[in-house]
PDB file of C-alpha atoms in Angstrom:
ATOM      1  CA  MET G   1     111.019-184.217  16.394  1.00 86.00           C
ATOM      2  CA  ILE G   2     112.721-186.578  13.956  1.00 94.00           C
ATOM      3  CA  VAL G   3     110.268-186.367  10.978  1.00 96.00           C
ATOM      4  CA  PRO G   4     110.644-182.599  10.374  1.00 97.00           C
ATOM      5  CA  GLU G   5     114.432-182.958  10.683  1.00 98.00           C
ATOM      6  CA  ILE G   6     114.400-185.714   7.960  1.00 98.00           C
ATOM      7  CA  ILE G   7     112.129-183.525   5.761  1.00 97.00           C
ATOM      8  CA  GLU G   8     114.537-180.707   6.095  1.00 97.00           C
ATOM      9  CA  ARG G   9     117.557-182.915   5.345  1.00 97.00           C
ATOM     10  CA  LEU G  10     115.907-184.373   2.175  1.00 97.00           C
ATOM     11  CA  LEU G  11     115.003-180.912   0.961  1.00 96.00           C
ATOM     12  CA  ASP G  12     118.604-179.623   1.598  1.00 96.00           C
ATOM     13  CA  GLN G  13     120.510-182.674   0.373  1.00 96.00           C
ATOM     14  CA  THR G  14     118.602-183.879  -2.675  1.00 93.00           C
ATOM     15  CA  ALA G  15     118.914-180.555  -4.473  1.00 86.00           C
ATOM     16  CA  GLY G  16     115.586-180.233  -6.282  1.00 88.00           C
ATOM     17  CA  SER G  17     115.154-183.955  -6.869  1.00 93.00           C
ATOM     18  CA  PHE G  18     111.633-183.777  -5.376  1.00 95.00           C
ATOM     19  CA  GLY G  19     108.694-181.417  -6.137  1.00 93.00           C
ATOM     20  CA  LEU G  20     107.566-181.800  -2.548  1.00 95.00           C
ATOM     21  CA  VAL G  21     108.796-183.511   0.632  1.00 97.00           C
ATOM     22  CA  GLU G  22     105.985-183.840   3.332  1.00 96.00           C
ATOM     23  CA  GLY G  23     104.868-185.850   6.233  1.00 96.00           C
ATOM     24  CA  SER G  24     102.252-188.487   6.976  1.00 94.00           C
ATOM     25  CA  ALA G  25      99.200-186.171   7.139  1.00 94.00           C
ATOM     26  CA  GLU G  26      99.709-185.139   3.591  1.00 94.00           C
ATOM     27  CA  LEU G  27     100.341-188.810   2.512  1.00 93.00           C
ATOM     28  CA  ALA G  28      97.130-189.852   4.198  1.00 93.00           C
ATOM     29  CA  SER G  29      95.167-187.137   2.628  1.00 93.00           C
ATOM     30  CA  LEU G  30      96.333-188.340  -0.884  1.00 88.00           C
ATOM     31  CA  GLY G  31      94.605-191.749  -0.637  1.00 80.00           C
ATOM     32  CA  SER G  32      95.279-193.170  -4.130  1.00 74.00           C
ATOM     33  CA  ALA G  33      95.410-189.767  -5.896  1.00 82.00           C
ATOM     34  CA  GLN G  34      98.512-188.301  -7.442  1.00 86.00           C
ATOM     35  CA  PRO G  35     100.479-185.735  -5.561  1.00 92.00           C
ATOM     36  CA  ILE G  36     100.241-182.180  -6.704  1.00 92.00           C
ATOM     37  CA  SER G  37     103.938-182.244  -7.689  1.00 92.00           C
ATOM     38  CA  LEU G  38     106.153-185.131  -8.754  1.00 92.00           C
ATOM     39  CA  PRO G  39     108.386-186.616  -7.818  1.00 95.00           C
ATOM     40  CA  ALA G  40     107.239-186.580  -4.204  1.00 96.00           C
ATOM     41  CA  ALA G  41     108.559-188.015  -0.862  1.00 97.00           C
ATOM     42  CA  TYR G  42     106.584-188.514   2.268  1.00 97.00           C
ATOM     43  CA  VAL G  43     108.252-189.164   5.684  1.00 98.00           C
ATOM     44  CA  PHE G  44     106.805-190.831   8.649  1.00 97.00           C
ATOM     45  CA  ILE G  45     107.769-193.054  11.633  1.00 97.00           C
ATOM     46  CA  SER G  46     106.407-196.527  10.688  1.00 96.00           C
ATOM     47  CA  GLU G  47     107.370-198.455  13.821  1.00 96.00           C
ATOM     48  CA  GLU G  48     108.871-198.121  17.284  1.00 93.00           C
ATOM     49  CA  ALA G  49     110.254-200.794  19.655  1.00 93.00           C
ATOM     50  CA  ALA G  50     111.608-200.118  23.079  1.00 86.00           C
ATOM     51  CA  SER G  51     114.196-202.339  24.771  1.00 77.00           C
ATOM     52  CA  GLU G  52     113.939-203.491  28.429  1.00 81.00           C
ATOM     53  CA  ASN G  53     114.474-200.920  31.079  1.00 79.00           C
ATOM     54  CA  GLU G  54     118.259-200.566  31.934  1.00 72.00           C
ATOM     55  CA  ARG G  55     117.848-199.035  35.472  1.00 70.00           C
ATOM     56  CA  VAL G  56     116.494-200.310  38.784  1.00 72.00           C
ATOM     57  CA  ASN G  57     115.055-197.187  40.381  1.00 77.00           C
ATOM     58  CA  ALA G  58     114.480-195.193  37.239  1.00 79.00           C
ATOM     59  CA  VAL G  59     113.793-195.566  33.543  1.00 78.00           C
ATOM     60  CA  LEU G  60     116.418-195.834  30.716  1.00 85.00           C
ATOM     61  CA  GLN G  61     115.216-197.526  27.610  1.00 90.00           C
ATOM     62  CA  ARG G  62     116.584-197.461  24.129  1.00 91.00           C
ATOM     63  CA  MET G  63     113.797-197.000  21.640  1.00 92.00           C
ATOM     64  CA  GLU G  64     114.563-198.077  18.028  1.00 96.00           C
ATOM     65  CA  MET G  65     112.361-196.537  15.336  1.00 97.00           C
ATOM     66  CA  ASP G  66     111.776-197.293  11.662  1.00 98.00           C
ATOM     67  CA  VAL G  67     111.459-194.178   9.589  1.00 98.00           C
ATOM     68  CA  SER G  68     109.717-194.671   6.135  1.00 98.00           C
ATOM     69  CA  VAL G  69     110.153-192.444   3.098  1.00 98.00           C
ATOM     70  CA  VAL G  70     107.593-193.108   0.490  1.00 97.00           C
ATOM     71  CA  VAL G  71     108.914-192.021  -2.879  1.00 96.00           C
ATOM     72  CA  ILE G  72     106.326-191.395  -5.704  1.00 94.00           C
ATOM     73  CA  THR G  73     107.287-190.646  -9.322  1.00 91.00           C
ATOM     74  CA  GLY G  74     105.430-190.828 -12.574  1.00 83.00           C
ATOM     75  CA  ASN G  75     106.283-191.265 -16.156  1.00 69.00           C
ATOM     76  CA  VAL G  76     103.425-192.038 -18.610  1.00 58.00           C
ATOM     77  CA  SER G  77     105.709-192.566 -21.517  1.00 60.00           C
ATOM     78  CA  ASP G  78     104.643-196.232 -21.429  1.00 60.00           C
ATOM     79  CA  ALA G  79     101.418-197.986 -20.390  1.00 56.00           C
ATOM     80  CA  ASN G  80     102.942-200.487 -17.959  1.00 57.00           C
ATOM     81  CA  GLY G  81     104.940-198.247 -15.794  1.00 58.00           C
ATOM     82  CA  ALA G  82     108.388-199.369 -16.625  1.00 63.00           C
ATOM     83  CA  ALA G  83     109.596-195.883 -17.403  1.00 61.00           C
ATOM     84  CA  ALA G  84     108.431-194.688 -13.879  1.00 62.00           C
ATOM     85  CA  ALA G  85     110.177-197.738 -12.396  1.00 66.00           C
ATOM     86  CA  GLN G  86     113.463-196.746 -13.949  1.00 76.00           C
ATOM     87  CA  ASP G  87     112.890-193.076 -12.926  1.00 83.00           C
ATOM     88  CA  ILE G  88     112.569-194.025  -9.331  1.00 90.00           C
ATOM     89  CA  GLU G  89     116.081-195.584  -8.919  1.00 92.00           C
ATOM     90  CA  PRO G  90     117.980-192.388  -8.883  1.00 94.00           C
ATOM     91  CA  LEU G  91     115.422-190.908  -6.328  1.00 96.00           C
ATOM     92  CA  LYS G  92     115.940-193.925  -4.107  1.00 96.00           C
ATOM     93  CA  ALA G  93     119.667-193.407  -4.340  1.00 96.00           C
ATOM     94  CA  ALA G  94     119.294-189.731  -3.570  1.00 97.00           C
ATOM     95  CA  VAL G  95     117.337-190.450  -0.424  1.00 98.00           C
ATOM     96  CA  ARG G  96     119.752-193.142   0.750  1.00 98.00           C
ATOM     97  CA  ALA G  97     122.803-190.695   0.220  1.00 97.00           C
ATOM     98  CA  ALA G  98     121.005-188.037   2.196  1.00 98.00           C
ATOM     99  CA  LEU G  99     120.147-190.118   5.183  1.00 98.00           C
ATOM    100  CA  ILE G 100     122.399-193.109   5.782  1.00 98.00           C
ATOM    101  CA  GLY G 101     125.119-192.400   8.246  1.00 98.00           C
ATOM    102  CA  TRP G 102     123.545-188.986   9.237  1.00 98.00           C
ATOM    103  CA  GLN G 103     122.394-188.425  12.806  1.00 97.00           C
ATOM    104  CA  PRO G 104     119.437-186.120  13.416  1.00 97.00           C
ATOM    105  CA  ALA G 105     119.704-183.790  16.344  1.00 97.00           C
ATOM    106  CA  SER G 106     116.821-185.465  18.146  1.00 96.00           C
ATOM    107  CA  ALA G 107     118.271-189.056  17.680  1.00 96.00           C
ATOM    108  CA  ASP G 108     120.888-190.797  19.698  1.00 95.00           C
ATOM    109  CA  ASP G 109     122.114-192.909  16.813  1.00 96.00           C
ATOM    110  CA  VAL G 110     122.933-192.490  13.094  1.00 98.00           C
ATOM    111  CA  ILE G 111     120.409-193.474  10.419  1.00 98.00           C
ATOM    112  CA  THR G 112     120.899-196.956   8.865  1.00 98.00           C
ATOM    113  CA  ASN G 113     119.217-198.510   5.908  1.00 98.00           C
ATOM    114  CA  VAL G 114     116.623-201.305   6.654  1.00 98.00           C
ATOM    115  CA  GLY G 115     115.173-201.978   3.219  1.00 97.00           C
ATOM    116  CA  GLY G 116     112.565-201.009   0.735  1.00 97.00           C
ATOM    117  CA  ARG G 117     109.483-202.318  -0.860  1.00 97.00           C
ATOM    118  CA  LEU G 118     107.162-201.585  -3.793  1.00 92.00           C
ATOM    119  CA  VAL G 119     103.827-200.141  -2.561  1.00 92.00           C
ATOM    120  CA  ARG G 120     102.043-199.420  -5.666  1.00 88.00           C
ATOM    121  CA  ALA G 121     102.564-199.276  -9.460  1.00 82.00           C
ATOM    122  CA  SER G 122      99.770-198.186 -11.628  1.00 79.00           C
ATOM    123  CA  GLY G 123      98.707-195.474 -14.074  1.00 77.00           C
ATOM    124  CA  GLY G 124     102.287-194.433 -14.824  1.00 79.00           C
ATOM    125  CA  LEU G 125     102.976-193.914 -11.058  1.00 84.00           C
ATOM    126  CA  VAL G 126     105.355-195.905  -8.861  1.00 88.00           C
ATOM    127  CA  TRP G 127     105.322-195.765  -5.145  1.00 92.00           C
ATOM    128  CA  TRP G 128     108.303-197.023  -3.268  1.00 95.00           C
ATOM    129  CA  GLU G 129     108.804-197.255   0.504  1.00 98.00           C
ATOM    130  CA  LEU G 130     112.393-196.955   1.849  1.00 98.00           C
ATOM    131  CA  THR G 131     112.825-197.914   5.531  1.00 98.00           C
ATOM    132  CA  PHE G 132     115.541-196.573   7.725  1.00 98.00           C
ATOM    133  CA  ALA G 133     116.425-197.093  11.405  1.00 98.00           C
ATOM    134  CA  THR G 134     117.683-194.810  14.178  1.00 97.00           C
ATOM    135  CA  ALA G 135     117.243-194.735  18.053  1.00 96.00           C
ATOM    136  CA  VAL G 136     116.561-192.554  21.004  1.00 94.00           C
ATOM    137  CA  TYR G 137     116.895-193.129  24.707  1.00 92.00           C
ATOM    138  CA  LEU G 138     113.916-192.625  26.909  1.00 88.00           C
ATOM    139  CA  GLU G 139     114.534-191.611  30.534  1.00 81.00           C
ATOM    140  CA  GLY G 140     112.248-191.195  33.386  1.00 79.00           C
TER     141      GLY G 140
END
């Protein structure tokens, strides 16, 4: 499974940058609450798309997937969240450095960067979603 591999990679490669790195179930249980430890990162597959079948009497399809990492950090030293927005930049860089060009054992391609977007900024917290891509081959 790719998500546990990415979680392990982030824990190993980001050297204590995050108070916790978890999956989609933990992110879903947060709702709009603050994580129990900051900064936090949550990893999940956000999209999958399969190509056409490449075989006549069997199945071989390349399935590309987008993997999202939601990074949450907080800094209440100012009311508008600008401090937290600055604090998130090195965290984004650490996630990118850990993942871009690395190939998880369960993937058939290296991880590439797709982009990122602001998810939420309020109450001194900033939530930023980084999106990465990789692929696997499905056979049948």
